CSV table of C-alpha atoms in Angstrom, one decimal:
chain,number,residue,atom,x,y,z
A,1,MET,CA,-34.0,69.6,-68.1
A,2,ASP,CA,-33.8,68.9,-71.8
A,3,GLY,CA,-34.0,65.9,-74.3
A,4,LYS,CA,-30.5,64.6,-73.2
A,5,GLY,CA,-31.1,64.8,-69.6
A,6,ILE,CA,-34.3,62.7,-69.9
A,7,MET,CA,-32.4,60.1,-71.6
A,8,THR,CA,-29.7,59.9,-68.8
A,9,ARG,CA,-32.3,59.1,-66.6
A,10,VAL,CA,-33.7,56.8,-68.4
A,11,VAL,CA,-30.8,55.0,-69.2
A,12,ASP,CA,-29.8,55.3,-65.3
A,13,MET,CA,-32.6,53.2,-64.4
A,14,LEU,CA,-32.1,50.7,-67.4
A,15,ARG,CA,-28.4,50.0,-65.8
A,16,THR,CA,-29.3,49.5,-62.7
A,17,ILE,CA,-32.0,46.6,-63.3
A,18,ALA,CA,-30.9,44.3,-60.4
A,19,PRO,CA,-27.1,44.2,-61.2
A,20,GLY,CA,-26.5,42.4,-58.0
A,21,ALA,CA,-29.3,39.5,-58.9
A,22,LYS,CA,-27.6,38.9,-61.9
A,23,ILE,CA,-24.1,38.8,-60.3
A,24,VAL,CA,-25.8,35.9,-58.3
A,25,ALA,CA,-27.3,34.4,-61.0
A,26,PHE,CA,-24.1,34.1,-62.5
A,27,SER,CA,-22.1,33.0,-59.6
A,28,ALA,CA,-24.3,30.2,-59.6
A,29,VAL,CA,-23.5,28.6,-62.7
A,30,ARG,CA,-20.1,29.7,-63.7
A,31,GLU,CA,-18.3,26.5,-64.0
A,32,ASP,CA,-20.7,24.9,-66.3
A,33,ALA,CA,-20.3,26.9,-69.6
A,34,VAL,CA,-23.5,25.8,-70.9
A,35,ARG,CA,-25.5,27.3,-68.1
A,36,ILE,CA,-23.6,30.5,-67.7
A,37,ALA,CA,-24.5,31.2,-71.5
A,38,ALA,CA,-28.0,30.7,-71.2
A,39,ALA,CA,-28.5,32.6,-67.7
A,40,TYR,CA,-26.4,35.3,-70.0
A,41,GLN,CA,-28.9,35.1,-72.8
A,42,LYS,CA,-31.9,35.4,-70.3
A,43,SER,CA,-30.6,38.2,-68.3
A,44,ALA,CA,-30.2,40.0,-71.5
A,45,LEU,CA,-33.9,39.0,-72.8
A,46,SER,CA,-35.5,40.7,-69.7
A,47,ILE,CA,-33.2,43.8,-70.2
A,48,THR,CA,-34.1,43.9,-73.9
A,49,THR,CA,-37.8,43.1,-73.1
A,50,LEU,CA,-37.9,45.9,-70.5
A,51,GLY,CA,-35.9,48.5,-72.7
A,52,LEU,CA,-36.8,48.4,-76.0
A,53,PRO,CA,-40.3,49.3,-75.8
A,54,VAL,CA,-39.5,52.3,-74.0
A,55,MET,CA,-36.6,53.5,-76.1
A,56,VAL,CA,-38.8,52.7,-79.3
A,57,GLY,CA,-41.5,54.6,-77.9
A,58,MET,CA,-39.9,57.8,-76.4
A,59,SER,CA,-38.2,57.9,-80.3
A,60,MET,CA,-41.5,57.8,-81.8
A,61,THR,CA,-43.4,59.8,-79.5
A,62,ALA,CA,-40.5,62.7,-79.2
A,63,GLU,CA,-42.8,65.8,-80.1
A,64,PRO,CA,-45.7,64.8,-77.6
A,65,LEU,CA,-43.9,63.9,-75.2
A,66,LEU,CA,-42.0,67.0,-74.5
A,67,ARG,CA,-44.9,69.4,-75.1
A,68,PHE,CA,-46.3,67.0,-72.4
A,69,ALA,CA,-44.0,67.3,-70.1
A,70,PHE,CA,-42.2,70.8,-70.9
A,71,GLY,CA,-44.3,72.6,-73.3
A,72,GLU,CA,-44.2,73.6,-76.8
A,73,LYS,CA,-40.9,75.8,-76.2
A,74,TRP,CA,-39.3,72.5,-75.9
A,75,LEU,CA,-40.3,71.3,-79.3
A,76,ALA,CA,-37.3,71.8,-80.9
A,77,ALA,CA,-35.4,69.1,-79.0
A,78,ALA,CA,-37.5,66.2,-80.5
A,79,PRO,CA,-35.0,65.2,-83.0
A,80,ILE,CA,-32.3,64.8,-80.3
A,81,LEU,CA,-34.6,62.9,-77.9
A,82,ARG,CA,-36.0,60.4,-81.2
A,83,TRP,CA,-32.0,60.2,-82.1
A,84,LEU,CA,-30.8,59.7,-78.6
A,85,SER,CA,-33.4,56.8,-77.9
A,86,TRP,CA,-31.9,55.1,-81.1
A,87,ALA,CA,-28.5,55.6,-79.5
A,88,ILE,CA,-29.3,53.7,-76.4
A,89,ILE,CA,-31.2,50.7,-78.2
A,90,PRO,CA,-27.7,48.9,-79.2
A,91,THR,CA,-26.3,48.8,-75.6
A,92,LEU,CA,-29.5,47.2,-74.2
A,93,TYR,CA,-28.5,43.8,-75.8
A,94,THR,CA,-25.2,43.5,-73.9
A,95,GLY,CA,-26.6,45.1,-71.0
A,96,PRO,CA,-25.3,42.0,-68.5
A,97,LEU,CA,-21.9,41.9,-69.4
A,98,ALA,CA,-20.6,44.2,-66.8
A,99,ALA,CA,-22.3,41.5,-64.2
A,100,LEU,CA,-20.7,39.2,-66.3
A,101,ALA,CA,-17.4,40.2,-66.2
A,102,VAL,CA,-17.4,40.4,-62.4
A,103,THR,CA,-18.5,36.9,-61.8
A,104,LEU,CA,-15.8,35.7,-63.8
A,105,GLN,CA,-12.8,38.3,-62.9
A,106,ARG,CA,-12.1,39.4,-65.9
A,107,VAL,CA,-12.9,43.1,-65.3
A,108,ARG,CA,-10.2,43.9,-67.4
A,109,ILE,CA,-12.0,43.8,-70.5
A,110,LEU,CA,-14.5,46.0,-69.3
A,111,THR,CA,-11.3,48.7,-69.2
A,112,ARG,CA,-10.3,47.5,-72.7
A,113,LEU,CA,-13.7,48.4,-74.0
A,114,LEU,CA,-14.0,51.9,-72.2
A,115,VAL,CA,-10.6,52.4,-73.7
A,116,ILE,CA,-11.1,52.0,-77.2
A,117,GLU,CA,-14.5,53.8,-76.7
A,118,LEU,CA,-12.6,57.0,-75.4
A,119,CYS,CA,-10.4,56.6,-78.2
A,120,VAL,CA,-13.2,56.5,-80.8
A,121,LYS,CA,-15.6,59.1,-79.2
A,122,PHE,CA,-13.9,62.2,-78.8
A,123,PRO,CA,-12.4,62.2,-82.4
A,124,VAL,CA,-15.8,61.2,-84.1
A,125,MET,CA,-18.0,63.6,-81.8
A,126,LEU,CA,-15.6,66.3,-82.5
A,127,ILE,CA,-15.5,65.6,-86.3
A,128,GLY,CA,-19.5,65.5,-86.4
A,129,ILE,CA,-20.1,68.6,-84.4
A,130,TRP,CA,-17.1,70.8,-86.4
A,131,TYR,CA,-19.3,69.9,-89.6
A,132,TYR,CA,-23.2,69.1,-88.7
A,133,GLY,CA,-23.2,70.7,-85.2
A,134,ILE,CA,-25.6,68.9,-82.8
A,135,ALA,CA,-26.9,66.9,-85.6
A,136,GLY,CA,-23.6,65.3,-86.1
A,137,ALA,CA,-23.1,64.8,-82.7
A,138,VAL,CA,-26.3,63.1,-82.1
A,139,VAL,CA,-25.6,60.8,-85.4
A,140,ALA,CA,-22.3,60.6,-83.7
A,141,ARG,CA,-23.3,59.0,-80.8
A,142,VAL,CA,-25.3,56.3,-82.4
A,143,LEU,CA,-22.5,55.1,-84.6
A,144,ILE,CA,-20.2,54.7,-81.4
A,145,ALA,CA,-23.1,53.2,-79.5
A,146,MET,CA,-23.4,50.3,-82.1
A,147,MET,CA,-19.9,49.8,-82.7
A,148,VAL,CA,-19.5,49.6,-78.7
A,149,ALA,CA,-22.4,47.2,-79.2
A,150,ALA,CA,-20.6,45.0,-81.4
A,151,GLY,CA,-17.4,45.4,-79.0
A,152,SER,CA,-19.3,44.0,-76.5
A,153,MET,CA,-20.8,41.1,-78.2
A,154,MET,CA,-17.4,39.9,-79.5
A,155,ALA,CA,-16.0,40.3,-75.6
A,156,VAL,CA,-18.9,37.9,-74.3
A,157,ARG,CA,-17.7,35.5,-76.9
A,158,GLU,CA,-14.3,35.7,-75.7
A,159,LEU,CA,-15.8,35.3,-72.0
A,160,ILE,CA,-18.0,32.7,-72.9
A,161,GLY,CA,-17.9,31.6,-76.1
A,162,LEU,CA,-21.7,32.9,-77.2
A,163,ARG,CA,-21.4,33.6,-81.1
A,164,VAL,CA,-22.5,37.4,-81.9
A,165,ARG,CA,-25.1,35.7,-84.0
A,166,ASP,CA,-26.9,33.9,-81.1
A,167,GLN,CA,-26.3,37.0,-78.9
A,168,LEU,CA,-28.7,39.2,-81.5
A,169,LEU,CA,-31.5,36.2,-82.1
A,170,GLY,CA,-31.9,35.5,-78.4
A,171,SER,CA,-33.6,38.6,-77.9
A,172,TRP,CA,-35.8,38.1,-81.4
A,173,ARG,CA,-39.0,38.1,-79.6
A,174,PRO,CA,-38.9,41.7,-78.1
A,175,THR,CA,-37.7,43.0,-81.3
A,176,THR,CA,-39.9,41.6,-83.4
A,177,SER,CA,-42.5,42.6,-80.9
A,178,ALA,CA,-41.3,46.4,-80.8
A,179,ALA,CA,-41.4,46.4,-84.5
A,180,ILE,CA,-44.9,45.5,-84.5
A,181,MET,CA,-45.7,47.7,-81.8
A,182,ALA,CA,-43.6,50.9,-84.1
A,183,ALA,CA,-45.6,50.0,-87.1
A,184,VAL,CA,-49.2,50.2,-85.1
A,185,ILE,CA,-48.4,53.3,-83.7
A,186,ALA,CA,-46.9,54.8,-87.0
A,187,LEU,CA,-50.4,53.9,-88.3
A,188,PHE,CA,-52.3,55.1,-85.4
A,189,GLU,CA,-50.6,58.4,-85.3
A,190,GLY,CA,-51.3,59.0,-89.0
A,191,ALA,CA,-54.9,58.3,-88.4
A,192,TRP,CA,-55.6,60.3,-85.0
A,193,GLY,CA,-53.2,63.2,-85.5
A,194,ASP,CA,-52.3,65.5,-82.8
A,195,ALA,CA,-55.9,67.0,-82.2
A,196,SER,CA,-56.3,66.3,-78.7
A,197,GLY,CA,-54.5,66.1,-75.5
A,198,LEU,CA,-55.1,62.8,-75.0
A,199,HIS,CA,-53.3,61.7,-77.8
A,200,LEU,CA,-50.0,60.7,-75.8
A,201,PRO,CA,-51.6,58.5,-73.3
A,202,ILE,CA,-53.9,56.9,-76.0
A,203,VAL,CA,-50.5,56.3,-77.7
A,204,VAL,CA,-48.7,54.9,-74.8
A,205,ILE,CA,-51.6,52.7,-74.0
A,206,VAL,CA,-51.8,51.4,-77.4
A,207,GLY,CA,-48.3,50.9,-77.9
A,208,ALA,CA,-48.0,49.0,-74.6
A,209,THR,CA,-51.0,46.8,-75.4
A,210,VAL,CA,-49.7,45.8,-78.8
A,211,TYR,CA,-46.2,45.0,-77.6
A,212,ALA,CA,-47.5,43.1,-74.6
A,213,GLY,CA,-49.7,41.1,-76.9
A,214,SER,CA,-47.1,40.7,-79.4
A,215,MET,CA,-44.5,39.0,-76.7
A,216,PHE,CA,-46.8,36.8,-75.2
A,217,LEU,CA,-48.2,35.8,-78.6
A,218,LEU,CA,-44.6,34.4,-79.8
A,219,TRP,CA,-43.9,33.2,-76.7
A,220,SER,CA,-46.7,30.9,-76.2
A,221,VAL,CA,-45.8,30.2,-80.2
A,222,THR,CA,-42.4,28.8,-79.4
A,223,GLY,CA,-43.4,26.5,-76.6
A,224,ARG,CA,-43.8,29.0,-73.5
A,225,PRO,CA,-40.0,28.9,-72.9
A,226,ASP,CA,-38.8,29.7,-69.2
A,227,GLY,CA,-38.2,33.9,-69.3
A,228,LEU,CA,-39.6,36.9,-68.1
A,229,GLU,CA,-43.3,36.3,-69.5
A,230,SER,CA,-43.0,32.9,-67.9
A,231,HIS,CA,-43.1,34.9,-64.4
A,232,ILE,CA,-45.4,37.5,-65.4
A,233,ALA,CA,-47.7,34.9,-66.5
A,234,LYS,CA,-47.4,33.0,-63.3
A,235,VAL,CA,-48.0,36.0,-61.4
A,236,LEU,CA,-51.0,36.7,-63.0
A,237,THR,CA,-52.5,33.4,-63.0
A,238,SER,CA,-51.7,33.1,-58.9
A,239,SER,CA,-53.3,36.9,-59.1
A,240,VAL,CA,-56.9,35.3,-60.3
A,241,GLN,CA,-56.6,32.4,-58.2
A,242,ARG,CA,-56.7,34.3,-55.4
A,243,ILE,CA,-59.5,36.7,-56.4
A,244,ARG,CA,-61.6,33.4,-57.5
A,245,LYS,CA,-61.4,32.7,-53.8
A,246,VAL,CA,-62.2,35.4,-52.5
A,247,VAL,CA,-65.1,36.2,-54.6
A,248,ALA,CA,-66.0,32.5,-53.9
A,249,ARG,CA,-66.1,33.5,-50.4
């Protein structure tokens, strides 16, 4: 399996995050424009919160990840894995679009986006491959992903009136946290080097800790709004209370 195969499995996993739950959530508020916009942003925020650190982390640890999973012979695929990770990131911000279109019975808008993507993808990919080979194909994939994300955001605006700016700013917490995580990983890797087989797991632990810490810090600073963090906090609080009861006995 090459870098593209890894990305395919990860993307499939991210695209199937509770699709039925999203449709049910949108159906419950489909008649209320304000509530369905809020539900869409909440769903997009959850997908971005889960997917963004994975993609950024895979991009930054492409070489040690391939070395750990497949050995030295696959290191040549590291640049491909790195850039394909970035190509997935724009799609995370519009993850709930399909569920939203189905709920509002506007599936035709998805067909329109698919046709536009196909019309643009083939010539751009062919030009990239013709002049720059695999590198050109990967860069073309990134550009196409950005174009599709922009078109998807305009489709969301058409469906529920949610501005593109609000869609982008709706996921500012995971975006900021992922940037902080990336900076810490870069500093850590620069200091650690690649001298030990523990390099990858340590980087993963450090990155996950920094990302989660940043997310909960920003969530607390902004007044603890309802979202994925609040659900995790409730679960953790409930677990601590149960442990205390067991210990007290």
